[in-house]
């Protein structure tokens, strides 16, 4: 019985000793950390320059040209925030702290190191700066209007098609960006309007494609189109010979051509042969050529597609 009690007492003492050792070890480790963090260290920090009071027309690109590499001396405590991110933002007044040239902003780093120290705070002492002078290129903002280019991929139900053209809420948009970049932009393309099996009117909103470094106003437009049932029609139209010298006599065959066209049902009965003109241009004929190539020079605007059955008109000189 006594041996069991002694064994229990020893176990308790061992556990207490282990706990005490853990506590003392933890306290020692904390003192060690505090001791290390209380020491002075040198640390490389990247200072990213941003500007206040910058003129609206000036655009600065985000690149390495606006970064200063600095070595600072500070207590370990002060350097803890830079363990995972060694970048700090510095604000400079564009009207007071830098020199504005025709195409760049110049910041004399060494001369104005006090501005950097003020924003870093009294806990940090700057030991070195690189480069000595910062050259930050910029471009001037400009704007202009460019046409909208509609991108479509539409499949219609058999016998249906769009009547006329698509109607856009805006046929041109304003683009704003660096002058040297927007000068080469001639249009802005919409996101693709992709539809299948369409047999009703189209009315939707499309976003405009993003352009890097360029702002587009507005960012979307409304697109409408009238969709109707269509049918095919045929009509015979007399030929007209143009630019034939008066002293030249010819005979040609055939005298008429057959046109096939695609038109909406509502307009089908409105079509007459007088709505079309098909011409053969004598001035386009080579000396050894004995045929014309007929061309349609007039037709109703509401016709969707049209085709001439006769691709060539034979003739002889008399």
PDB file of C-alpha atoms in Angstrom:
ATOM      1  CA  UNK A   1       0.000   0.000   0.000  1.00  0.00           C
ATOM      2  CA  UNK A   2       2.799   2.369   0.931  1.00  0.00           C
ATOM      3  CA  UNK A   3       4.656   1.621  -2.298  1.00  0.00           C
ATOM      4  CA  UNK A   4       1.594   2.613  -4.365  1.00  0.00           C
ATOM      5  CA  UNK A   5       1.299   5.937  -2.528  1.00  0.00           C
ATOM      6  CA  UNK A   6       4.987   6.666  -3.095  1.00  0.00           C
ATOM      7  CA  UNK A   7       4.556   5.858  -6.774  1.00  0.00           C
ATOM      8  CA  UNK A   8       1.621   8.265  -7.106  1.00  0.00           C
ATOM      9  CA  UNK A   9       3.548  11.037  -5.322  1.00  0.00           C
ATOM     10  CA  UNK A  10       6.513  10.571  -7.658  1.00  0.00           C
ATOM     11  CA  UNK A  11       4.240  10.756 -10.737  1.00  0.00           C
ATOM     12  CA  UNK A  12       2.726  14.000  -9.497  1.00  0.00           C
ATOM     13  CA  UNK A  13       6.158  15.498  -8.827  1.00  0.00           C
ATOM     14  CA  UNK A  14       7.383  14.448 -12.267  1.00  0.00           C
ATOM     15  CA  UNK A  15       4.380  16.073 -13.942  1.00  0.00           C
ATOM     16  CA  UNK A  16       4.896  19.246 -11.915  1.00  0.00           C
ATOM     17  CA  UNK A  17       8.555  19.342 -12.911  1.00  0.00           C
ATOM     18  CA  UNK A  18       7.656  18.902 -16.580  1.00  0.00           C
ATOM     19  CA  UNK A  19       5.069  21.703 -16.365  1.00  0.00           C
ATOM     20  CA  UNK A  20       7.555  23.961 -14.624  1.00  0.00           C
ATOM     21  CA  UNK A  21      10.156  23.197 -17.269  1.00  0.00           C
ATOM     22  CA  UNK A  22       7.637  24.019 -20.029  1.00  0.00           C
ATOM     23  CA  UNK A  23       6.745  27.305 -18.368  1.00  0.00           C
ATOM     24  CA  UNK A  24      10.368  28.296 -17.859  1.00  0.00           C
ATOM     25  CA  UNK A  25      11.210  27.251 -21.448  1.00  0.00           C
ATOM     26  CA  UNK A  26       8.305  29.334 -22.798  1.00  0.00           C
ATOM     27  CA  UNK A  27       9.365  32.360 -20.742  1.00  0.00           C
ATOM     28  CA  UNK A  28      12.947  31.981 -21.912  1.00  0.00           C
ATOM     29  CA  UNK A  29      11.827  31.711 -25.529  1.00  0.00           C
ATOM     30  CA  UNK A  30       9.683  34.868 -25.190  1.00  0.00           C
ATOM     31  CA  UNK A  31      12.615  36.750 -23.659  1.00  0.00           C
ATOM     32  CA  UNK A  32      14.802  35.545 -26.532  1.00  0.00           C
ATOM     33  CA  UNK A  33      12.253  36.764 -29.124  1.00  0.00           C
ATOM     34  CA  UNK A  34      11.922  40.132 -27.372  1.00  0.00           C
ATOM     35  CA  UNK A  35      15.692  40.377 -27.215  1.00  0.00           C
ATOM     36  CA  UNK A  36      15.996  39.695 -30.957  1.00  0.00           C
ATOM     37  CA  UNK A  37      13.162  42.029 -31.885  1.00  0.00           C
ATOM     38  CA  UNK A  38      14.725  44.753 -29.740  1.00  0.00           C
ATOM     39  CA  UNK A  39      17.919  44.640 -31.768  1.00  0.00           C
ATOM     40  CA  UNK A  40      18.626  46.796 -34.822  1.00  0.00           C
ATOM     41  CA  UNK A  41      18.463  45.274 -38.307  1.00  0.00           C
ATOM     42  CA  UNK A  42      18.846  46.426 -41.887  1.00  0.00           C
ATOM     43  CA  UNK A  43      15.957  45.637 -44.244  1.00  0.00           C
ATOM     44  CA  UNK A  44      15.386  46.224 -47.980  1.00  0.00           C
ATOM     45  CA  UNK A  45      12.046  47.967 -48.574  1.00  0.00           C
ATOM     46  CA  UNK A  46      10.514  48.966 -51.903  1.00  0.00           C
ATOM     47  CA  UNK A  47       8.853  52.365 -51.824  1.00  0.00           C
ATOM     48  CA  UNK A  48       6.099  52.620 -54.424  1.00  0.00           C
ATOM     49  CA  UNK A  49       5.449  56.227 -55.425  1.00  0.00           C
ATOM     50  CA  UNK A  50       1.909  57.521 -55.853  1.00  0.00           C
ATOM     51  CA  UNK A  51       0.915  61.118 -56.544  1.00  0.00           C
ATOM     52  CA  UNK A  52      -1.591  63.540 -55.148  1.00  0.00           C
ATOM     53  CA  UNK A  53      -2.840  66.655 -56.983  1.00  0.00           C
ATOM     54  CA  UNK A  54      -1.966  65.049 -60.319  1.00  0.00           C
ATOM     55  CA  UNK A  55      -3.404  66.864 -63.349  1.00  0.00           C
ATOM     56  CA  UNK A  56      -6.387  65.002 -64.802  1.00  0.00           C
ATOM     57  CA  UNK A  57      -4.877  64.705 -68.276  1.00  0.00           C
ATOM     58  CA  UNK A  58      -1.733  62.948 -67.003  1.00  0.00           C
ATOM     59  CA  UNK A  59      -1.671  59.143 -66.916  1.00  0.00           C
ATOM     60  CA  UNK A  60       1.131  57.267 -65.171  1.00  0.00           C
ATOM     61  CA  UNK A  61       1.669  53.607 -65.994  1.00  0.00           C
ATOM     62  CA  UNK A  62       2.042  51.184 -63.115  1.00  0.00           C
ATOM     63  CA  UNK A  63       5.548  49.739 -63.593  1.00  0.00           C
ATOM     64  CA  UNK A  64       8.971  49.552 -61.950  1.00  0.00           C
ATOM     65  CA  UNK A  65       9.830  53.116 -62.954  1.00  0.00           C
ATOM     66  CA  UNK A  66       7.990  54.483 -59.912  1.00  0.00           C
ATOM     67  CA  UNK A  67       9.671  52.289 -57.275  1.00  0.00           C
ATOM     68  CA  UNK A  68      12.568  53.272 -54.980  1.00  0.00           C
ATOM     69  CA  UNK A  69      14.654  50.567 -53.346  1.00  0.00           C
ATOM     70  CA  UNK A  70      15.729  51.645 -49.878  1.00  0.00           C
ATOM     71  CA  UNK A  71      17.660  49.968 -47.082  1.00  0.00           C
ATOM     72  CA  UNK A  72      16.358  51.015 -43.684  1.00  0.00           C
ATOM     73  CA  UNK A  73      17.623  50.381 -40.170  1.00  0.00           C
ATOM     74  CA  UNK A  74      15.027  49.690 -37.510  1.00  0.00           C
ATOM     75  CA  UNK A  75      14.201  47.593 -34.493  1.00  0.00           C
ATOM     76  CA  UNK A  76      12.982  44.086 -35.228  1.00  0.00           C
ATOM     77  CA  UNK A  77       9.522  45.049 -33.956  1.00  0.00           C
ATOM     78  CA  UNK A  78       9.227  47.777 -36.596  1.00  0.00           C
ATOM     79  CA  UNK A  79      10.283  45.399 -39.388  1.00  0.00           C
ATOM     80  CA  UNK A  80       7.718  42.688 -38.593  1.00  0.00           C
ATOM     81  CA  UNK A  81       5.104  44.161 -41.028  1.00  0.00           C
ATOM     82  CA  UNK A  82       7.614  43.746 -43.879  1.00  0.00           C
ATOM     83  CA  UNK A  83       8.218  40.036 -43.370  1.00  0.00           C
ATOM     84  CA  UNK A  84       5.617  38.996 -45.964  1.00  0.00           C
ATOM     85  CA  UNK A  85       5.357  42.216 -47.996  1.00  0.00           C
ATOM     86  CA  UNK A  86       8.352  44.508 -48.314  1.00  0.00           C
ATOM     87  CA  UNK A  87       6.491  47.234 -50.217  1.00  0.00           C
ATOM     88  CA  UNK A  88       5.369  50.565 -48.767  1.00  0.00           C
ATOM     89  CA  UNK A  89       3.401  53.309 -50.540  1.00  0.00           C
ATOM     90  CA  UNK A  90       4.759  56.859 -50.489  1.00  0.00           C
ATOM     91  CA  UNK A  91       2.589  59.827 -51.459  1.00  0.00           C
ATOM     92  CA  UNK A  92       4.164  62.772 -53.272  1.00  0.00           C
ATOM     93  CA  UNK A  93       2.546  66.032 -54.284  1.00  0.00           C
ATOM     94  CA  UNK A  94       2.762  66.309 -58.082  1.00  0.00           C
ATOM     95  CA  UNK A  95       2.818  70.106 -57.891  1.00  0.00           C
ATOM     96  CA  UNK A  96       5.423  70.524 -55.148  1.00  0.00           C
ATOM     97  CA  UNK A  97       7.629  67.450 -54.785  1.00  0.00           C
ATOM     98  CA  UNK A  98       8.526  66.603 -58.386  1.00  0.00           C
ATOM     99  CA  UNK A  99       9.699  68.317 -61.568  1.00  0.00           C
ATOM    100  CA  UNK A 100       7.286  68.024 -64.497  1.00  0.00           C
ATOM    101  CA  UNK A 101       8.942  67.698 -67.897  1.00  0.00           C
ATOM    102  CA  UNK A 102       7.357  67.205 -71.316  1.00  0.00           C
ATOM    103  CA  UNK A 103       7.022  63.432 -70.998  1.00  0.00           C
ATOM    104  CA  UNK A 104       8.176  62.506 -67.494  1.00  0.00           C
ATOM    105  CA  UNK A 105       8.013  63.404 -63.817  1.00  0.00           C
ATOM    106  CA  UNK A 106      11.410  63.688 -62.116  1.00  0.00           C
ATOM    107  CA  UNK A 107      11.859  63.042 -58.391  1.00  0.00           C
ATOM    108  CA  UNK A 108      15.303  63.763 -56.914  1.00  0.00           C
ATOM    109  CA  UNK A 109      15.446  60.908 -54.441  1.00  0.00           C
ATOM    110  CA  UNK A 110      18.614  61.759 -52.502  1.00  0.00           C
ATOM    111  CA  UNK A 111      17.812  65.443 -52.289  1.00  0.00           C
ATOM    112  CA  UNK A 112      14.299  64.771 -50.969  1.00  0.00           C
ATOM    113  CA  UNK A 113      15.017  61.756 -48.782  1.00  0.00           C
ATOM    114  CA  UNK A 114      13.483  63.630 -45.841  1.00  0.00           C
ATOM    115  CA  UNK A 115      10.062  63.268 -47.512  1.00  0.00           C
ATOM    116  CA  UNK A 116      10.477  59.511 -47.486  1.00  0.00           C
ATOM    117  CA  UNK A 117      11.670  59.464 -43.854  1.00  0.00           C
ATOM    118  CA  UNK A 118       8.701  61.560 -42.748  1.00  0.00           C
ATOM    119  CA  UNK A 119       6.218  59.061 -44.196  1.00  0.00           C
ATOM    120  CA  UNK A 120       8.102  55.968 -43.057  1.00  0.00           C
ATOM    121  CA  UNK A 121       8.146  57.324 -39.494  1.00  0.00           C
ATOM    122  CA  UNK A 122      10.735  57.908 -36.812  1.00  0.00           C
ATOM    123  CA  UNK A 123      11.234  54.163 -36.232  1.00  0.00           C
ATOM    124  CA  UNK A 124      13.101  53.844 -39.515  1.00  0.00           C
ATOM    125  CA  UNK A 125      16.457  55.306 -40.507  1.00  0.00           C
ATOM    126  CA  UNK A 126      17.283  55.338 -44.203  1.00  0.00           C
ATOM    127  CA  UNK A 127      20.742  53.939 -44.913  1.00  0.00           C
ATOM    128  CA  UNK A 128      20.694  53.865 -48.730  1.00  0.00           C
ATOM    129  CA  UNK A 129      18.433  54.794 -51.654  1.00  0.00           C
ATOM    130  CA  UNK A 130      18.377  53.590 -55.220  1.00  0.00           C
ATOM    131  CA  UNK A 131      18.173  55.198 -57.746  1.00  0.00           C
ATOM    132  CA  UNK A 132      19.436  58.679 -56.944  1.00  0.00           C
ATOM    133  CA  UNK A 133      16.865  60.220 -59.296  1.00  0.00           C
ATOM    134  CA  UNK A 134      13.535  58.723 -60.293  1.00  0.00           C
ATOM    135  CA  UNK A 135      12.334  59.269 -63.873  1.00  0.00           C
ATOM    136  CA  UNK A 136       8.645  58.429 -64.183  1.00  0.00           C
ATOM    137  CA  UNK A 137       7.311  58.553 -67.770  1.00  0.00           C
ATOM    138  CA  UNK A 138       3.730  59.620 -68.351  1.00  0.00           C
ATOM    139  CA  UNK A 139       1.332  60.125 -71.217  1.00  0.00           C
ATOM    140  CA  UNK A 140      -1.444  62.644 -71.577  1.00  0.00           C
ATOM    141  CA  UNK A 141      -5.049  61.607 -71.484  1.00  0.00           C
ATOM    142  CA  UNK A 142      -7.052  62.257 -74.633  1.00  0.00           C
ATOM    143  CA  UNK A 143     -10.516  61.356 -75.922  1.00  0.00           C
ATOM    144  CA  UNK A 144     -12.340  60.837 -79.182  1.00  0.00           C
ATOM    145  CA  UNK A 145     -15.445  59.175 -80.614  1.00  0.00           C
ATOM    146  CA  UNK A 146     -15.156  55.964 -82.628  1.00  0.00           C
ATOM    147  CA  UNK A 147     -17.831  53.837 -84.340  1.00  0.00           C
ATOM    148  CA  UNK A 148     -19.261  50.721 -82.727  1.00  0.00           C
ATOM    149  CA  UNK A 149     -18.668  47.450 -84.556  1.00  0.00           C
ATOM    150  CA  UNK A 150     -21.433  44.921 -83.910  1.00  0.00           C
ATOM    151  CA  UNK A 151     -20.256  41.313 -83.662  1.00  0.00           C
ATOM    152  CA  UNK A 152     -23.009  38.776 -84.370  1.00  0.00           C
ATOM    153  CA  UNK A 153     -23.403  35.041 -84.691  1.00  0.00           C
ATOM    154  CA  UNK A 154     -27.111  34.476 -85.309  1.00  0.00           C
ATOM    155  CA  UNK A 155     -28.982  31.481 -86.623  1.00  0.00           C
ATOM    156  CA  UNK A 156     -32.567  32.064 -87.762  1.00  0.00           C
ATOM    157  CA  UNK A 157     -35.446  29.639 -87.915  1.00  0.00           C
ATOM    158  CA  UNK A 158     -36.016  28.428 -91.488  1.00  0.00           C
ATOM    159  CA  UNK A 159     -38.014  31.065 -93.382  1.00  0.00           C
ATOM    160  CA  UNK A 160     -37.103  33.903 -90.966  1.00  0.00           C
ATOM    161  CA  UNK A 161     -34.517  36.641 -91.211  1.00  0.00           C
ATOM    162  CA  UNK A 162     -33.768  40.185 -90.080  1.00  0.00           C
ATOM    163  CA  UNK A 163     -35.575  42.941 -91.938  1.00  0.00           C
ATOM    164  CA  UNK A 164     -33.297  45.887 -92.617  1.00  0.00           C
ATOM    165  CA  UNK A 165     -30.303  46.434 -90.368  1.00  0.00           C
ATOM    166  CA  UNK A 166     -29.610  46.189 -86.656  1.00  0.00           C
ATOM    167  CA  UNK A 167     -30.485  49.322 -84.723  1.00  0.00           C
ATOM    168  CA  UNK A 168     -27.927  50.406 -82.108  1.00  0.00           C
ATOM    169  CA  UNK A 169     -28.743  52.778 -79.270  1.00  0.00           C
ATOM    170  CA  UNK A 170     -25.372  54.409 -80.042  1.00  0.00           C
ATOM    171  CA  UNK A 171     -23.480  54.028 -83.288  1.00  0.00           C
ATOM    172  CA  UNK A 172     -20.365  55.598 -81.745  1.00  0.00           C
ATOM    173  CA  UNK A 173     -18.830  55.743 -78.267  1.00  0.00           C
ATOM    174  CA  UNK A 174     -16.314  57.897 -76.464  1.00  0.00           C
ATOM    175  CA  UNK A 175     -12.916  56.434 -75.635  1.00  0.00           C
ATOM    176  CA  UNK A 176     -10.564  58.015 -73.100  1.00  0.00           C
ATOM    177  CA  UNK A 177      -6.951  57.089 -72.506  1.00  0.00           C
ATOM    178  CA  UNK A 178      -3.305  57.830 -73.290  1.00  0.00           C
ATOM    179  CA  UNK A 179      -3.022  60.006 -76.375  1.00  0.00           C
ATOM    180  CA  UNK A 180      -0.440  57.778 -78.024  1.00  0.00           C
ATOM    181  CA  UNK A 181      -2.661  54.706 -77.570  1.00  0.00           C
ATOM    182  CA  UNK A 182      -6.108  55.939 -78.622  1.00  0.00           C
ATOM    183  CA  UNK A 183      -4.821  57.474 -81.871  1.00  0.00           C
ATOM    184  CA  UNK A 184      -4.673  54.028 -83.503  1.00  0.00           C
ATOM    185  CA  UNK A 185      -8.088  52.849 -82.305  1.00  0.00           C
ATOM    186  CA  UNK A 186     -10.626  53.079 -85.132  1.00  0.00           C
ATOM    187  CA  UNK A 187     -13.601  51.244 -83.599  1.00  0.00           C
ATOM    188  CA  UNK A 188     -14.899  49.474 -80.518  1.00  0.00           C
ATOM    189  CA  UNK A 189     -16.280  45.945 -80.905  1.00  0.00           C
ATOM    190  CA  UNK A 190     -19.254  44.599 -78.969  1.00  0.00           C
ATOM    191  CA  UNK A 191     -19.323  41.278 -77.200  1.00  0.00           C
ATOM    192  CA  UNK A 192     -20.629  38.638 -79.586  1.00  0.00           C
ATOM    193  CA  UNK A 193     -24.403  38.550 -80.018  1.00  0.00           C
ATOM    194  CA  UNK A 194     -24.893  34.801 -80.284  1.00  0.00           C
ATOM    195  CA  UNK A 195     -28.450  33.538 -80.867  1.00  0.00           C
ATOM    196  CA  UNK A 196     -29.946  30.392 -82.378  1.00  0.00           C
ATOM    197  CA  UNK A 197     -33.303  29.494 -83.917  1.00  0.00           C
ATOM    198  CA  UNK A 198     -34.463  33.134 -83.934  1.00  0.00           C
ATOM    199  CA  UNK A 199     -38.004  33.888 -85.156  1.00  0.00           C
ATOM    200  CA  UNK A 200     -38.961  36.925 -83.056  1.00  0.00           C
ATOM    201  CA  UNK A 201     -37.700  40.497 -82.816  1.00  0.00           C
ATOM    202  CA  UNK A 202     -34.310  41.019 -81.171  1.00  0.00           C
ATOM    203  CA  UNK A 203     -33.946  43.430 -78.262  1.00  0.00           C
ATOM    204  CA  UNK A 204     -30.945  43.001 -75.988  1.00  0.00           C
ATOM    205  CA  UNK A 205     -28.058  44.777 -74.275  1.00  0.00           C
ATOM    206  CA  UNK A 206     -24.472  44.084 -75.253  1.00  0.00           C
ATOM    207  CA  UNK A 207     -21.310  45.028 -73.412  1.00  0.00           C
ATOM    208  CA  UNK A 208     -18.400  46.518 -75.314  1.00  0.00           C
ATOM    209  CA  UNK A 209     -15.070  44.707 -75.397  1.00  0.00           C
ATOM    210  CA  UNK A 210     -12.513  45.910 -72.857  1.00  0.00           C
ATOM    211  CA  UNK A 211      -9.465  47.715 -74.223  1.00  0.00           C
ATOM    212  CA  UNK A 212      -6.331  47.732 -72.065  1.00  0.00           C
ATOM    213  CA  UNK A 213      -5.569  51.155 -70.554  1.00  0.00           C
ATOM    214  CA  UNK A 214      -8.625  52.647 -72.302  1.00  0.00           C
ATOM    215  CA  UNK A 215     -11.958  53.689 -70.796  1.00  0.00           C
ATOM    216  CA  UNK A 216     -15.077  53.396 -72.948  1.00  0.00           C
ATOM    217  CA  UNK A 217     -18.257  55.414 -72.395  1.00  0.00           C
ATOM    218  CA  UNK A 218     -20.839  53.973 -72.273  1.00  0.00           C
ATOM    219  CA  UNK A 219     -19.759  50.436 -71.485  1.00  0.00           C
ATOM    220  CA  UNK A 220     -22.790  48.802 -73.106  1.00  0.00           C
ATOM    221  CA  UNK A 221     -25.365  49.512 -75.825  1.00  0.00           C
ATOM    222  CA  UNK A 222     -28.842  48.322 -76.713  1.00  0.00           C
ATOM    223  CA  UNK A 223     -29.312  46.313 -79.917  1.00  0.00           C
ATOM    224  CA  UNK A 224     -32.644  45.895 -81.701  1.00  0.00           C
ATOM    225  CA  UNK A 225     -33.695  44.187 -84.916  1.00  0.00           C
ATOM    226  CA  UNK A 226     -36.998  43.376 -86.612  1.00  0.00           C
ATOM    227  CA  UNK A 227     -37.309  39.710 -87.533  1.00  0.00           C
ATOM    228  CA  UNK A 228     -39.843  38.727 -90.208  1.00  0.00           C
ATOM    229  CA  UNK A 229     -40.875  35.704 -92.226  1.00  0.00           C
ATOM    230  CA  UNK A 230     -39.126  35.738 -95.599  1.00  0.00           C
ATOM    231  CA  UNK A 231     -39.750  34.132 -98.964  1.00  0.00           C
ATOM    232  CA  UNK A 232     -38.012  33.892-102.320  1.00  0.00           C
ATOM    233  CA  UNK A 233     -39.296  35.706-105.408  1.00  0.00           C
ATOM    234  CA  UNK A 234     -38.336  35.888-109.086  1.00  0.00           C
ATOM    235  CA  UNK A 235     -38.756  38.648-111.615  1.00  0.00           C
ATOM    236  CA  UNK A 236     -37.696  39.342-115.219  1.00  0.00           C
ATOM    237  CA  UNK A 237     -35.990  42.666-115.839  1.00  0.00           C
ATOM    238  CA  UNK A 238     -34.929  44.265-119.180  1.00  0.00           C
ATOM    239  CA  UNK A 239     -31.240  44.976-119.767  1.00  0.00           C
ATOM    240  CA  UNK A 240     -29.845  48.469-120.233  1.00  0.00           C
ATOM    241  CA  UNK A 241     -26.641  49.024-122.245  1.00  0.00           C
ATOM    242  CA  UNK A 242     -24.629  52.051-121.106  1.00  0.00           C
ATOM    243  CA  UNK A 243     -21.558  53.903-122.434  1.00  0.00           C
ATOM    244  CA  UNK A 244     -21.941  52.542-125.959  1.00  0.00           C
ATOM    245  CA  UNK A 245     -20.575  54.866-128.648  1.00  0.00           C
ATOM    246  CA  UNK A 246     -23.250  56.131-131.034  1.00  0.00           C
ATOM    247  CA  UNK A 247     -21.391  54.844-134.078  1.00  0.00           C
ATOM    248  CA  UNK A 248     -21.275  51.275-132.731  1.00  0.00           C
ATOM    249  CA  UNK A 249     -24.092  48.865-133.488  1.00  0.00           C
ATOM    250  CA  UNK A 250     -24.502  45.661-131.519  1.00  0.00           C
ATOM    251  CA  UNK A 251     -26.962  42.889-131.015  1.00  0.00           C
ATOM    252  CA  UNK A 252     -27.095  41.121-127.643  1.00  0.00           C
ATOM    253  CA  UNK A 253     -28.911  38.175-126.188  1.00  0.00           C
ATOM    254  CA  UNK A 254     -30.843  37.742-124.011  1.00  0.00           C
ATOM    255  CA  UNK A 255     -32.615  41.102-123.780  1.00  0.00           C
ATOM    256  CA  UNK A 256     -33.828  40.408-120.254  1.00  0.00           C
ATOM    257  CA  UNK A 257     -32.431  38.688-117.186  1.00  0.00           C
ATOM    258  CA  UNK A 258     -34.097  36.709-114.442  1.00  0.00           C
ATOM    259  CA  UNK A 259     -33.529  37.938-110.892  1.00  0.00           C
ATOM    260  CA  UNK A 260     -34.156  35.863-107.793  1.00  0.00           C
ATOM    261  CA  UNK A 261     -34.447  37.671-104.486  1.00  0.00           C
ATOM    262  CA  UNK A 262     -35.188  37.119-100.820  1.00  0.00           C
ATOM    263  CA  UNK A 263     -37.765  39.423 -99.267  1.00  0.00           C
ATOM    264  CA  UNK A 264     -40.096  39.575 -96.286  1.00  0.00           C
ATOM    265  CA  UNK A 265     -43.667  38.457 -96.902  1.00  0.00           C
ATOM    266  CA  UNK A 266     -45.137  41.893 -96.159  1.00  0.00           C
ATOM    267  CA  UNK A 267     -43.105  43.482 -98.976  1.00  0.00           C
ATOM    268  CA  UNK A 268     -43.459  40.657-101.500  1.00  0.00           C
ATOM    269  CA  UNK A 269     -46.455  42.116-103.331  1.00  0.00           C
ATOM    270  CA  UNK A 270     -44.914  45.599-103.475  1.00  0.00           C
ATOM    271  CA  UNK A 271     -42.161  44.555-105.883  1.00  0.00           C
ATOM    272  CA  UNK A 272     -42.314  45.538-109.560  1.00  0.00           C
ATOM    273  CA  UNK A 273     -39.812  45.123-112.412  1.00  0.00           C
ATOM    274  CA  UNK A 274     -39.484  48.910-112.593  1.00  0.00           C
ATOM    275  CA  UNK A 275     -37.871  48.814-109.140  1.00  0.00           C
ATOM    276  CA  UNK A 276     -34.773  47.220-110.691  1.00  0.00           C
ATOM    277  CA  UNK A 277     -32.133  48.352-113.145  1.00  0.00           C
ATOM    278  CA  UNK A 278     -29.642  45.887-114.609  1.00  0.00           C
ATOM    279  CA  UNK A 279     -26.872  47.416-116.721  1.00  0.00           C
ATOM    280  CA  UNK A 280     -24.195  46.213-119.113  1.00  0.00           C
ATOM    281  CA  UNK A 281     -21.312  48.667-119.419  1.00  0.00           C
ATOM    282  CA  UNK A 282     -19.810  48.732-122.915  1.00  0.00           C
ATOM    283  CA  UNK A 283     -16.767  50.711-121.701  1.00  0.00           C
ATOM    284  CA  UNK A 284     -15.739  47.712-119.597  1.00  0.00           C
ATOM    285  CA  UNK A 285     -15.513  45.378-122.606  1.00  0.00           C
ATOM    286  CA  UNK A 286     -12.086  44.418-123.983  1.00  0.00           C
ATOM    287  CA  UNK A 287     -11.403  44.513-127.736  1.00  0.00           C
ATOM    288  CA  UNK A 288     -11.604  40.720-128.125  1.00  0.00           C
ATOM    289  CA  UNK A 289     -14.451  40.288-125.644  1.00  0.00           C
ATOM    290  CA  UNK A 290     -17.878  39.284-126.980  1.00  0.00           C
ATOM    291  CA  UNK A 291     -19.949  39.343-123.805  1.00  0.00           C
ATOM    292  CA  UNK A 292     -21.143  41.681-121.062  1.00  0.00           C
ATOM    293  CA  UNK A 293     -21.183  41.048-117.312  1.00  0.00           C
ATOM    294  CA  UNK A 294     -24.557  42.373-116.070  1.00  0.00           C
ATOM    295  CA  UNK A 295     -24.699  44.332-112.825  1.00  0.00           C
ATOM    296  CA  UNK A 296     -27.653  45.382-110.691  1.00  0.00           C
ATOM    297  CA  UNK A 297     -27.478  49.137-110.132  1.00  0.00           C
ATOM    298  CA  UNK A 298     -30.903  49.673-108.574  1.00  0.00           C
ATOM    299  CA  UNK A 299     -33.172  47.566-106.371  1.00  0.00           C
ATOM    300  CA  UNK A 300     -35.536  48.086-103.401  1.00  0.00           C
ATOM    301  CA  UNK A 301     -33.745  48.610-100.092  1.00  0.00           C
ATOM    302  CA  UNK A 302     -35.880  46.053 -98.268  1.00  0.00           C
ATOM    303  CA  UNK A 303     -34.634  43.148-100.412  1.00  0.00           C
ATOM    304  CA  UNK A 304     -32.355  40.898 -98.386  1.00  0.00           C
ATOM    305  CA  UNK A 305     -30.445  39.008-101.059  1.00  0.00           C
ATOM    306  CA  UNK A 306     -30.518  39.073-104.853  1.00  0.00           C
ATOM    307  CA  UNK A 307     -28.948  37.044-107.630  1.00  0.00           C
ATOM    308  CA  UNK A 308     -28.765  37.287-111.448  1.00  0.00           C
ATOM    309  CA  UNK A 309     -29.410  33.979-113.180  1.00  0.00           C
ATOM    310  CA  UNK A 310     -27.560  34.989-116.373  1.00  0.00           C
ATOM    311  CA  UNK A 311     -23.897  35.666-115.498  1.00  0.00           C
ATOM    312  CA  UNK A 312     -22.969  36.843-119.005  1.00  0.00           C
ATOM    313  CA  UNK A 313     -24.755  38.480-121.925  1.00  0.00           C
ATOM    314  CA  UNK A 314     -23.393  37.580-125.365  1.00  0.00           C
ATOM    315  CA  UNK A 315     -23.236  40.247-128.077  1.00  0.00           C
ATOM    316  CA  UNK A 316     -21.939  40.773-131.601  1.00  0.00           C
ATOM    317  CA  UNK A 317     -20.850  43.945-133.312  1.00  0.00           C
ATOM    318  CA  UNK A 318     -22.763  44.672-136.517  1.00  0.00           C
TER     319      UNK A 318
END
